Phi, psi and omega in degrees: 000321195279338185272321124015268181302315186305327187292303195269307179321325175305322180289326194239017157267316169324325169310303169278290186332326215271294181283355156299334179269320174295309180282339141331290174269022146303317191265338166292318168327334201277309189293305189292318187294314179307320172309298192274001152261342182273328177297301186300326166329306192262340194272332181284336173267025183221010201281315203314334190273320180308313188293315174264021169264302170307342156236009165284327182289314167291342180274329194088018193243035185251017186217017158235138183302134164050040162301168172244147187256153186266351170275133186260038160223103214217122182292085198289134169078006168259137162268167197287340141320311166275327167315327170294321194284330185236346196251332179324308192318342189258349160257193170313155187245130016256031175306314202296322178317296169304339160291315159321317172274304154343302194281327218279302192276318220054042172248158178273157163327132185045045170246335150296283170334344165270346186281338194275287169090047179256204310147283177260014152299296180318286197324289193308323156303302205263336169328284190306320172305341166282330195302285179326313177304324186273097241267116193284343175261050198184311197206123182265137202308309207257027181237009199266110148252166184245116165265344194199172183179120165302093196263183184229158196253100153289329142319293167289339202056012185301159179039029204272082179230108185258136164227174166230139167215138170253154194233138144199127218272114164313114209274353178247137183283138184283144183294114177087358159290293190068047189227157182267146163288148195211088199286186169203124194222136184222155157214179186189127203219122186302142201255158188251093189238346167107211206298155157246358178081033168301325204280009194052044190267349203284183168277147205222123163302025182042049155250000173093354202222012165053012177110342215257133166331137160245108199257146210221339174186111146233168188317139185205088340260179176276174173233148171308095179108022189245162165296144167202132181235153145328280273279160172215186175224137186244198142278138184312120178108338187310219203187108167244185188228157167234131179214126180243124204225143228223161179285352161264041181104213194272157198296177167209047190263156172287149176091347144278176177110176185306150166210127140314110168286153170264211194296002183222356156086048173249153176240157157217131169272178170174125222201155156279089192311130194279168188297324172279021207266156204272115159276162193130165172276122173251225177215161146212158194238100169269129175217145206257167151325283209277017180085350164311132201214118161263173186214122187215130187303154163216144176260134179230145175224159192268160177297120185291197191269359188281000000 
């Protein structure tokens, strides 16, 4: 019996450690997509005073008294300035920031910080913003990376969806492995900015595609020192740019850069993933002439060994 128990008890403790630990990393998972939704939640319902700072600046009408607004929602007897000036403290942080900067410049918010896209850029901006959200007996603040974030083109309203997705690296290694567990959360959320004429009600050349990016094929995943293609579909005749960006910034591989489409409005990039390029998910960014833009995730692994 005792030769027995020896035998087994090792198996069926392992068993239970096994499911305790599943259901663990059951409820942090859980805790983070609630994190990361609640977060996307709040920056979309607070985006609308950034939207109309960033196009009051684009028309070049967002700093005289008693213009008239195409919005039916309007700051009477204020310029958009002094309004900021006196009501940002009430919103949320780093909303009031981003009005701030919108009204200061007129550029949008992150939207340079995202042409960078690293890691370790992301984290210190889009971090703090999870913190409030987040349930401290359950998840650690500093086990959070931010890999991507979604900005929406506020100027034009094109895509006007703000997301987030985040990586968290779990503190126990599976066993006999050593490889780290890596949960991944992601949200996305339309910002309440009213219609932006995203649904395609405008009038359409029965080509399918409203003006707006299509994307039709990209690396899955690329590899290192190997070919990775593009395509996408556009309007016939446009100019779109492919720009790829990696954890030491933006690529400088040939063959990227402006395209035409041709008559049926496909573009195709094709590029070398460099030999040294860093595997993980990075971005590349198709943006057209007229500001249309997607931002789409990718995976790179390094080459094998054969």
């Amino acid at each position: 019996m005792v030769v027995e128990a020896a035998l087994v008890l090792p198996m069926f403790m392992f068993f239970v450690i096994f499911l305790i630990y599943i259901v663990q990393m059951t409820l942090i998972s859980t805790a983070l997509q609630s994190t990361v939704s609640d977060t996307v939640k709040i920056v979309a319902a607070h985006m609308y005073p950034v939207s109309l700072a960033v196009q009051a600046n684009a028309d070049g009408s967002g700093t005289e008294e008693g213009s008239p607004s195409t919005s039916h929602w309007e700051i009477p007897k204020l310029s958009l300035s002094d309004w900021v000036s006196n009501y940002s403290d009430s919103l949320p942080s780093p909303v009031n920031e981003w009005i701030t900067q919108a009204v200061a410049s007129g550029e949008e918010p992150l939207q340079q910080l995202k042409n960078q896209t690293v890691e370790a850029v992301l984290d210190p901006v889009v971090k703090p913003m999870l913190k409030s959200f987040m349930p401290e007996h359950l998840l650690d603040y500093d086990r959070i990376h931010v890999s991507n974030v979604h900005i929406p083109n506020l100027k034009s309203g094109a895509s006007p969806y703000f997301g987030i997705e985040v990586n968290y690296a779990l503190p126990i290694r599976v066993p006999f492995l050593n490889k780290r567990i890596v949960l991944q959360a992601k949200a996305q959320e339309r910002l309440w900015i009213g219609d932006t004429g995203e649904g395609g009600m405008g009038s359409g050349d029965g080509s399918g595609t409203n003006g707006a990016i299509e994307l039709l094929e990209k690396p899955n995943p690329a590899v290192a020192s190997k070919q990775a293609k593009v395509k996408v579909r556009v309007e016939p005749g446009s100019s779109a740019q492919l720009s790829v960006y990696y954890k030491s910034g933006q690529s400088t591989a040939k063959y990227l850069g402006w395209e035409t489409a041709d008559g049926n409005g496909y573009i195709e990039w094709e590029w070398n993933v460099g030999f040294n390029t860093t595997p993980g998910t990075w971005l590349f960014v198709v943006e057209t002439a007229d500001g249309q833009r997607i931002e789409v995730p990718f995976t790179v692994v390094a080459r094998s060994g054969s």
